[in-house]
PDB file of C-alpha atoms in Angstrom:
ATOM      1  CA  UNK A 739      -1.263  -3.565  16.453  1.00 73.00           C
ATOM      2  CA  UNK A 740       0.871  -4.499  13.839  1.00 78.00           C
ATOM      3  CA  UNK A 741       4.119  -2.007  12.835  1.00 87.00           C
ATOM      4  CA  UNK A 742       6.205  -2.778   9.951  1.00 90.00           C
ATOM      5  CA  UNK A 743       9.576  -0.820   9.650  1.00 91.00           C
ATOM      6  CA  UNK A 744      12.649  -0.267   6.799  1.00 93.00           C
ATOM      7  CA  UNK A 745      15.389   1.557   6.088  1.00 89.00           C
ATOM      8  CA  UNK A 746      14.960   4.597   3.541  1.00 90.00           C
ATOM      9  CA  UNK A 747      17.447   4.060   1.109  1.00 95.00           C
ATOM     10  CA  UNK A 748      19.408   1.984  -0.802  1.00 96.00           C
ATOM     11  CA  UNK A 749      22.247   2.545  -3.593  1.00 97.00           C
ATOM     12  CA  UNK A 750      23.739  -0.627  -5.751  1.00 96.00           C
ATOM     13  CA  UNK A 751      25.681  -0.788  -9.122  1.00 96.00           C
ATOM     14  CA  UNK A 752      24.105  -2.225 -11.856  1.00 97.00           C
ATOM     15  CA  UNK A 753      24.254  -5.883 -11.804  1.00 97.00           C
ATOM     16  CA  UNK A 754      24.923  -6.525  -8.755  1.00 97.00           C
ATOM     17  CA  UNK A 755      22.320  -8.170  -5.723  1.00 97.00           C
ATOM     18  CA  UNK A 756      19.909  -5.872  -3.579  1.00 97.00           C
ATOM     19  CA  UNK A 757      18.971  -6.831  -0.464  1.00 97.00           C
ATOM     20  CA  UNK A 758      15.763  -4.645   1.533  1.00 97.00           C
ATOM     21  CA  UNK A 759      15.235  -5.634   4.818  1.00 96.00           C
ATOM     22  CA  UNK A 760      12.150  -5.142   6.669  1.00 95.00           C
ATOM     23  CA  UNK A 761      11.296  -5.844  10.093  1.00 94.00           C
ATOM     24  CA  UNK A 762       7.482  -6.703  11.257  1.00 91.00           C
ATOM     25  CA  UNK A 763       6.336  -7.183  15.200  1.00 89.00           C
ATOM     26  CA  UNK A 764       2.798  -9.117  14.833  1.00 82.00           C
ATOM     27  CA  UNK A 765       3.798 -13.081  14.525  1.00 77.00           C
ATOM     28  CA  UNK A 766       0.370 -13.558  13.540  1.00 79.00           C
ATOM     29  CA  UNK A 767       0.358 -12.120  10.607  1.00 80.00           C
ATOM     30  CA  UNK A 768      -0.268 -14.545   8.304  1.00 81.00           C
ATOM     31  CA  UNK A 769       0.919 -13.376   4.563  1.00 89.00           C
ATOM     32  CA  UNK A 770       3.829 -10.440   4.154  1.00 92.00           C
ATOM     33  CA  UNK A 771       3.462  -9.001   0.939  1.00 94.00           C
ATOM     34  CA  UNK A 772       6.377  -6.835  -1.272  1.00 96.00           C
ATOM     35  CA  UNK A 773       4.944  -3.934  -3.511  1.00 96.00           C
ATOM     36  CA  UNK A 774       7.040  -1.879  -5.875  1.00 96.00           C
ATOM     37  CA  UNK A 775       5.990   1.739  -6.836  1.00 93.00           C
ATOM     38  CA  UNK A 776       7.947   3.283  -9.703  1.00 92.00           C
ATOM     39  CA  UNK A 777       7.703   7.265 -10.496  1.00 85.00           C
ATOM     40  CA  UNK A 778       4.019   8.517 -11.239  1.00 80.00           C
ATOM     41  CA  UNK A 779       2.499   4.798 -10.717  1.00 84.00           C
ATOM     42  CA  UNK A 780       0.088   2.680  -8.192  1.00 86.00           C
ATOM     43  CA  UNK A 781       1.527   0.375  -6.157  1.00 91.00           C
ATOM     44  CA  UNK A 782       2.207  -2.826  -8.025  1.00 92.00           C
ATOM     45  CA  UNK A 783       2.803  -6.503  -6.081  1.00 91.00           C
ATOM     46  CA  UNK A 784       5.852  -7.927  -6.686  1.00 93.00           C
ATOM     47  CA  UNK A 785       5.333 -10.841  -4.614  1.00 93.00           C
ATOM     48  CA  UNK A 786       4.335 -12.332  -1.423  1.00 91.00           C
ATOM     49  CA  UNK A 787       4.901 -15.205   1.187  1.00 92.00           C
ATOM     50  CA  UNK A 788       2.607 -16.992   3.521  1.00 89.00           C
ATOM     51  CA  UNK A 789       3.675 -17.383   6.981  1.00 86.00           C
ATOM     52  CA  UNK A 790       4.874 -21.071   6.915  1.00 88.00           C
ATOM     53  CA  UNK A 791       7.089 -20.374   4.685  1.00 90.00           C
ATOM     54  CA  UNK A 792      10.417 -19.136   4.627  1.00 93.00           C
ATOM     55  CA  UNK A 793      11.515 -18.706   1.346  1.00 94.00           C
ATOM     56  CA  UNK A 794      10.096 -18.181  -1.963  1.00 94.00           C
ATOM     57  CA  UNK A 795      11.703 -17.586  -5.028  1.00 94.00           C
ATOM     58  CA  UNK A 796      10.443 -16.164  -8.247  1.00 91.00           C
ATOM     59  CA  UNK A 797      13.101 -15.389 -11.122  1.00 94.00           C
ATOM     60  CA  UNK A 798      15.266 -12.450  -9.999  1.00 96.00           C
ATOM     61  CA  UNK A 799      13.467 -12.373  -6.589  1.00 96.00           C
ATOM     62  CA  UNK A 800      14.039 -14.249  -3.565  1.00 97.00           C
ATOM     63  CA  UNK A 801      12.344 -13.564  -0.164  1.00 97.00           C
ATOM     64  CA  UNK A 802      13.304 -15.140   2.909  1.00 96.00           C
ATOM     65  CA  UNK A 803      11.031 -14.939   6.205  1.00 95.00           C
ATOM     66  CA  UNK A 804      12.681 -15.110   9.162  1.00 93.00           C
ATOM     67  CA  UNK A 805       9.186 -15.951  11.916  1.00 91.00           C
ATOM     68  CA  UNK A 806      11.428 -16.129  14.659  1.00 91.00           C
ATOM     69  CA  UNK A 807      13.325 -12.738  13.996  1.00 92.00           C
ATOM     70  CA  UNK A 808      10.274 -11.486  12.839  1.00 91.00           C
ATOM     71  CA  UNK A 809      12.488 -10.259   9.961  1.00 94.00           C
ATOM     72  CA  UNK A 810      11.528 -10.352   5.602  1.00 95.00           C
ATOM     73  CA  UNK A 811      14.163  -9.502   2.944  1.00 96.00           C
ATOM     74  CA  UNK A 812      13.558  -9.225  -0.718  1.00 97.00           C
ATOM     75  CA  UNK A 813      16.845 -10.168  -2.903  1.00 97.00           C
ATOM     76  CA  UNK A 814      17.011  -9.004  -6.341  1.00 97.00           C
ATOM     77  CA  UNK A 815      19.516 -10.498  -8.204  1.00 97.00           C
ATOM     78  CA  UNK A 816      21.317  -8.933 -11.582  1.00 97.00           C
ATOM     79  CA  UNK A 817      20.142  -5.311 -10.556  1.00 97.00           C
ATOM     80  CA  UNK A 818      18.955  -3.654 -13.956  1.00 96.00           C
ATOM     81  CA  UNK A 819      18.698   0.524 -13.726  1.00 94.00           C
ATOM     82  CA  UNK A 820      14.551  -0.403 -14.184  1.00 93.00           C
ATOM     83  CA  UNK A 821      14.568  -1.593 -10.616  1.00 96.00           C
ATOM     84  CA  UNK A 822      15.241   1.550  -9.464  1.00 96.00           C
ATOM     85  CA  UNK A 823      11.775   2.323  -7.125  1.00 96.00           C
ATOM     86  CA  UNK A 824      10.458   2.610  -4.261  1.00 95.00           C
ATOM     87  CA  UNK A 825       9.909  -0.931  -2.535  1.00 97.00           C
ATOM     88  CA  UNK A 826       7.243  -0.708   0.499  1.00 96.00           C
ATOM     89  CA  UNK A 827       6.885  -4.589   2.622  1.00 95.00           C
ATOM     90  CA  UNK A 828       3.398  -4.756   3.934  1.00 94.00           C
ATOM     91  CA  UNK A 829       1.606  -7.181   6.185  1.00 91.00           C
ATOM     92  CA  UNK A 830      -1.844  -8.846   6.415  1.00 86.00           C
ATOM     93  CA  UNK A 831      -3.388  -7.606   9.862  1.00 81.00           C
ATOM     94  CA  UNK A 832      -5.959 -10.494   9.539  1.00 68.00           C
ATOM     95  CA  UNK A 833      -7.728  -9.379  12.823  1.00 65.00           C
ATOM     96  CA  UNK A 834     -11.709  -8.920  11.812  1.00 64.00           C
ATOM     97  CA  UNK A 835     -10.240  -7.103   8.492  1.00 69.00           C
ATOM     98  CA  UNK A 836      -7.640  -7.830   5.717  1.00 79.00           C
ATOM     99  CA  UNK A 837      -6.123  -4.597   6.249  1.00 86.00           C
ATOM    100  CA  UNK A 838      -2.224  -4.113   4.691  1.00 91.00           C
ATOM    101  CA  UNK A 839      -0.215  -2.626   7.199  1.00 91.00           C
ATOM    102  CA  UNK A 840       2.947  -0.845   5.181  1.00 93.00           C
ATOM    103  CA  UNK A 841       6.624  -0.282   6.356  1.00 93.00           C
ATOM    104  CA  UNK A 842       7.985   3.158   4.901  1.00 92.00           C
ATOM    105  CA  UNK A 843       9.383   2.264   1.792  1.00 94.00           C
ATOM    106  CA  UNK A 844      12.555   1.669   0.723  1.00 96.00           C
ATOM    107  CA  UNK A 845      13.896   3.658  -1.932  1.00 95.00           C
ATOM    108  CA  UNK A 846      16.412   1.566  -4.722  1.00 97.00           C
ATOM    109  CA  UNK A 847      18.677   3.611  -7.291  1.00 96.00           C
ATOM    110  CA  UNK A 848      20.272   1.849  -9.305  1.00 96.00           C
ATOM    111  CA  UNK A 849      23.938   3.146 -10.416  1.00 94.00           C
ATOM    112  CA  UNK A 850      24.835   2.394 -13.823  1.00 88.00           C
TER     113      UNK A 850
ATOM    114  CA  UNK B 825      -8.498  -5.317 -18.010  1.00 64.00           C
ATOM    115  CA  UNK B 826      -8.898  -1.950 -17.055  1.00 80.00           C
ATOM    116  CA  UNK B 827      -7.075  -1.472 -13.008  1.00 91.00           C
ATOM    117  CA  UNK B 828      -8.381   0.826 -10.099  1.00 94.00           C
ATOM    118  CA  UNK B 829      -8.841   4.321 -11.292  1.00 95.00           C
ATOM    119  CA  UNK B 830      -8.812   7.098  -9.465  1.00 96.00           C
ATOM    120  CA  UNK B 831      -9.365  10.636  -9.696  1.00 97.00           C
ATOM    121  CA  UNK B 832      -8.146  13.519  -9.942  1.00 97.00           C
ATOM    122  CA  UNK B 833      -4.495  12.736 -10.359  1.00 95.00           C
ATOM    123  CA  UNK B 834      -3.308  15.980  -8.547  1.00 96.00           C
ATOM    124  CA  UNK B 835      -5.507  17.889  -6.585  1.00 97.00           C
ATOM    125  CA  UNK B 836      -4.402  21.645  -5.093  1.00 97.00           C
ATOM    126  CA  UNK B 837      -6.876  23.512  -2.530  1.00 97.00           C
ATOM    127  CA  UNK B 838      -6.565  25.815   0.200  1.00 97.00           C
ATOM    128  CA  UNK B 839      -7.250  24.662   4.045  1.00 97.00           C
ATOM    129  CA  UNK B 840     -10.675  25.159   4.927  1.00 97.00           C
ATOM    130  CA  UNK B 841     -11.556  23.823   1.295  1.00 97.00           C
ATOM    131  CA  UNK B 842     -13.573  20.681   0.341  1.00 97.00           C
ATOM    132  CA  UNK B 843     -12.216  17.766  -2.023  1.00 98.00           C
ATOM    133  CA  UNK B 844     -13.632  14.865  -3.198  1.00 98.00           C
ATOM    134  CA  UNK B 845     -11.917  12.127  -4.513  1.00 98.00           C
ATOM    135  CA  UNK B 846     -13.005   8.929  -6.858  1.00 98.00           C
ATOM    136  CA  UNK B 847     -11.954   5.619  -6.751  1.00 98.00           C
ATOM    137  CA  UNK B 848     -12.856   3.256  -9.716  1.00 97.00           C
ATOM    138  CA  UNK B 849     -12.388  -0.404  -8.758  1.00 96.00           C
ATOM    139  CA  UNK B 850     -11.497  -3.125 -10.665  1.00 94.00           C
ATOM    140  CA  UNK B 851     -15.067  -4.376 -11.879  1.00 93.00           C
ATOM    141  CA  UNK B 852     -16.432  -7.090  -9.927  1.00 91.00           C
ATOM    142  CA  UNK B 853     -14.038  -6.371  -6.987  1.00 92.00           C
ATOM    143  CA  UNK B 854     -16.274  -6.193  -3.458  1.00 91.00           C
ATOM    144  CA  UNK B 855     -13.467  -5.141  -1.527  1.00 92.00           C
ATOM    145  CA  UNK B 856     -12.636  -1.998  -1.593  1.00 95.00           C
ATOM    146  CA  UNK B 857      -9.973  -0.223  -0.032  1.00 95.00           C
ATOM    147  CA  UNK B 858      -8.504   3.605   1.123  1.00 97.00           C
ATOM    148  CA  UNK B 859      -4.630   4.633   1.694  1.00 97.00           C
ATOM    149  CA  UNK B 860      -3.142   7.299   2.739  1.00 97.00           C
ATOM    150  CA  UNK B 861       0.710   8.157   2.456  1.00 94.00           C
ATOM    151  CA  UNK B 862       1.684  11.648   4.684  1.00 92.00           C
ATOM    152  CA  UNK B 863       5.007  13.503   3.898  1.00 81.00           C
ATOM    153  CA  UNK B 864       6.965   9.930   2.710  1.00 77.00           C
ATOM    154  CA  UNK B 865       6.297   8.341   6.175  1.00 86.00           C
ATOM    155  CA  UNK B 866       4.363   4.999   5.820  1.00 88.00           C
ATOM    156  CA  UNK B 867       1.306   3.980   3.842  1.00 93.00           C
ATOM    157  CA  UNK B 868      -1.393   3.714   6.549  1.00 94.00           C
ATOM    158  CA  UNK B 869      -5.145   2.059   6.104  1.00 94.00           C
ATOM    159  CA  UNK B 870      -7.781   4.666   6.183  1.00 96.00           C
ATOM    160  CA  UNK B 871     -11.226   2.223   5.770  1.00 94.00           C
ATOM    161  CA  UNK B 872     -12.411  -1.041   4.017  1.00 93.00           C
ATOM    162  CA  UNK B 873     -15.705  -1.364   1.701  1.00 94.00           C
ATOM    163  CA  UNK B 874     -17.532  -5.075   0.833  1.00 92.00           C
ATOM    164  CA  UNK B 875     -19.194  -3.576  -1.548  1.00 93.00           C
ATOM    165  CA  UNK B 876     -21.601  -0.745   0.193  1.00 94.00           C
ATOM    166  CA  UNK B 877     -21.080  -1.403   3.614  1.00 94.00           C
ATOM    167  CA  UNK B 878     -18.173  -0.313   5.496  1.00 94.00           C
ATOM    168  CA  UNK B 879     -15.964  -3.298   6.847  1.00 90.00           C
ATOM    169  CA  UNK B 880     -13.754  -1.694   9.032  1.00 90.00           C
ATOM    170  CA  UNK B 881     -13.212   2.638   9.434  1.00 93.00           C
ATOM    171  CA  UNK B 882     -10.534   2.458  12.225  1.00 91.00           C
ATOM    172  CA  UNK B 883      -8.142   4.515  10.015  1.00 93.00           C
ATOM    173  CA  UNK B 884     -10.237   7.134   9.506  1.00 95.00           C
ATOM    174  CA  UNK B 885      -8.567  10.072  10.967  1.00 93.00           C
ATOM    175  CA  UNK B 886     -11.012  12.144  12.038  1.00 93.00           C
ATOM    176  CA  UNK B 887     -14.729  12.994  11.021  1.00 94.00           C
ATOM    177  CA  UNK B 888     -13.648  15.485   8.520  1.00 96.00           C
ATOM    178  CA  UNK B 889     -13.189  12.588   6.589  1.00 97.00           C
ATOM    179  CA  UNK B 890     -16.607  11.085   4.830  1.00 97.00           C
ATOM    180  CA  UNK B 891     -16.189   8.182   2.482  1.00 97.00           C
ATOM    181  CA  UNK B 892     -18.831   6.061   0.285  1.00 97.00           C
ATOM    182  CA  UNK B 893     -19.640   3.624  -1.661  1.00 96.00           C
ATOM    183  CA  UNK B 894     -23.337   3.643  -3.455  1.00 86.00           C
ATOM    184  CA  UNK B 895     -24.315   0.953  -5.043  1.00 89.00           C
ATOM    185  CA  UNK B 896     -21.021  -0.998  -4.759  1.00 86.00           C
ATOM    186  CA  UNK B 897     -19.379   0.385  -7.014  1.00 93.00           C
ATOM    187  CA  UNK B 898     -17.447   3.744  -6.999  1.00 96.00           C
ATOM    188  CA  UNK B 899     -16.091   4.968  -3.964  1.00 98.00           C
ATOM    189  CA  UNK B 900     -15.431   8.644  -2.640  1.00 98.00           C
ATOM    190  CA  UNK B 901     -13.451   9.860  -0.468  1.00 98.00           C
ATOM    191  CA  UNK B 902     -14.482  13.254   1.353  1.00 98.00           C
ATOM    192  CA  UNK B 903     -12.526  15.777   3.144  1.00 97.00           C
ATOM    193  CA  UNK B 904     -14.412  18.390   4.701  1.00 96.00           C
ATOM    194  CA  UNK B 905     -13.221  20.865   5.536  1.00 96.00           C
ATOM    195  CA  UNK B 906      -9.438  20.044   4.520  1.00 97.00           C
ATOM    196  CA  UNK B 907      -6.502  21.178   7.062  1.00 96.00           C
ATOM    197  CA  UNK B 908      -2.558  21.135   6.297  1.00 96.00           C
ATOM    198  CA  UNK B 909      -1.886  18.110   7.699  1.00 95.00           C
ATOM    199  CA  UNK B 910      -3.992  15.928   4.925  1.00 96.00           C
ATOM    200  CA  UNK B 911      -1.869  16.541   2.394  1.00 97.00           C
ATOM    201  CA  UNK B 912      -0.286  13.417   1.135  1.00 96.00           C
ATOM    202  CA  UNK B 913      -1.117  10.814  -1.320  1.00 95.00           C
ATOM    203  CA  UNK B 914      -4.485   8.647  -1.287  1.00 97.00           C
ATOM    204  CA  UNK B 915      -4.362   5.293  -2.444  1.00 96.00           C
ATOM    205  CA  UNK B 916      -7.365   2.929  -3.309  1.00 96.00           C
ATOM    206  CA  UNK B 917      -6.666  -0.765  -3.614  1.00 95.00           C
ATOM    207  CA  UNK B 918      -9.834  -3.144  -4.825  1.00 94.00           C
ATOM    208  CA  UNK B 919      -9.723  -6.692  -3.997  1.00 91.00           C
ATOM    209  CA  UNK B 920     -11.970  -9.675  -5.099  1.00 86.00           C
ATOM    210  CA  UNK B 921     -12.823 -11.051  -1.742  1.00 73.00           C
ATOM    211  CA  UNK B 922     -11.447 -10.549   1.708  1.00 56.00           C
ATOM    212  CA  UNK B 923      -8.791 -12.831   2.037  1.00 58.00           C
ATOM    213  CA  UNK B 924      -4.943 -12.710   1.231  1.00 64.00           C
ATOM    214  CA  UNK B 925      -5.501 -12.454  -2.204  1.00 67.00           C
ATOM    215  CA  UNK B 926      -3.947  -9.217  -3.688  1.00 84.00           C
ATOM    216  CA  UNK B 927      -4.921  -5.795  -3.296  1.00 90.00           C
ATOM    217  CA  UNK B 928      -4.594  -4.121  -6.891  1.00 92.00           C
ATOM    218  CA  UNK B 929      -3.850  -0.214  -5.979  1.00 93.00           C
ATOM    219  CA  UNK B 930      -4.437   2.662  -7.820  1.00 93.00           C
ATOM    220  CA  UNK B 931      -2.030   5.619  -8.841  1.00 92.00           C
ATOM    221  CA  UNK B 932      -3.353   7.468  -6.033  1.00 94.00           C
ATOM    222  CA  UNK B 933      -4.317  11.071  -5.720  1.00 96.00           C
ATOM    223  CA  UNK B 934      -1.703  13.679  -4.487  1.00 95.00           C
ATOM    224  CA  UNK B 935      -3.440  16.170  -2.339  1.00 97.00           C
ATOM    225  CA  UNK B 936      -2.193  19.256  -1.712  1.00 97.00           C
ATOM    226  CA  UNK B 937      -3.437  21.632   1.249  1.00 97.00           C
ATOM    227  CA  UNK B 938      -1.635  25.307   0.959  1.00 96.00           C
TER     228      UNK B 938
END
């Protein structure tokens, strides 16, 4: 089956870019989805890409899928100290169900 | 538009114990969807609702877990009797049909097993 991995942590200065990688090993999975929890919250979407894709941008937030690599990043430009979450990737395990499967999380602080 | 509920927030009990927790979905949602996050290790799938009927259970961990979904609407998530190791955080996620489109999650319950 599908397994999604990241790396725990990450640490920027305000204003600059942050990059979270995330590395997935079923090809066929056929959307890969970024979801932000902050402190005390649900998990909210932040934004996704479908597989034939491999980059989408949305204001601050650029993902780029990399099918061959099997590899997503989400780029946040102009880091603001609100950013400051945890950031889980998750893919579509389209097999019978439309199960997510998640990655860890990656948690963001923000220095001011 | 009210989002997925769930209930209790926090939940505290001893092993051995029963708990029962709620999931509102969004109304009108079919799908209907369980998490579980263990000890800030990955979110993994527990079992998928369309409406009353259960989709897919593979996640279930074992069969001190019982969950339903009467009537389509509500879902509850049983743990009978509870052990140490299912202590973690329970999301639901509702969904308005099966495809890609996005899972909306609730704030999850934090279970605690002493």
């Amino acid at each position: 089956g599908e397994d999604v991995e990241q790396s725990l942590f990450l640490s920027v200065r305000e204003g600059d870019s942050s990059v979270i990688n995330c590395t997935y090993t079923d090809s066929s999975s056929t959307y890969l989805y970024w979801y932000k929890q902050e402190p005390g919250a649900g998990l909210q979407l932040l934004t996704y890409i479908f597989s034939n894709m491999d980059m989408k941008q949305d204001q601050r937030l650029t993902v780029l899928l990399n099918k061959k690599d099997k590899h997503l990043s989400l780029r946040i430009a102009d880091t603001q100290t609100g950013d400051s979450a945890i950031y889980f990737c998750a893919a579509l395990e389209g097999s019978g169900t439309y199960k997510y499967i998640f990655g860890t999380g990656t948690r963001l602080k923000v220095l001011a | 538009e009210a989002g997925v509920t769930q209930f209790p927030s926090h939940s505290v009990i001893e092993k051995g114990q029963t708990v029962t927790l709620r999931c509102d979905p969004i109304s009108g949602h079919d799908n209907l969807y369980w998490y579980r996050r263990v000890m800030g290790k990955e979110i993994k799938f527990l079992l998928h609702f369309v409406k009353e009927s259960k989709q897919d259970e593979s996640g279930m961990p074992n069969n001190r877990f019982l969950a339903e979904r009467t009537g389509g609407t509500y879902s509850t998530l049983k743990v009978q009797p509870a052990e140490l190791e299912d202590s973690g955080v329970y999301f639901c996620a509702s969904s308005q049909d099966g495809n890609y489109n996005e899972q909306f999650f609730g704030p999850g319950t934090r279970l605690t097993v002493l």
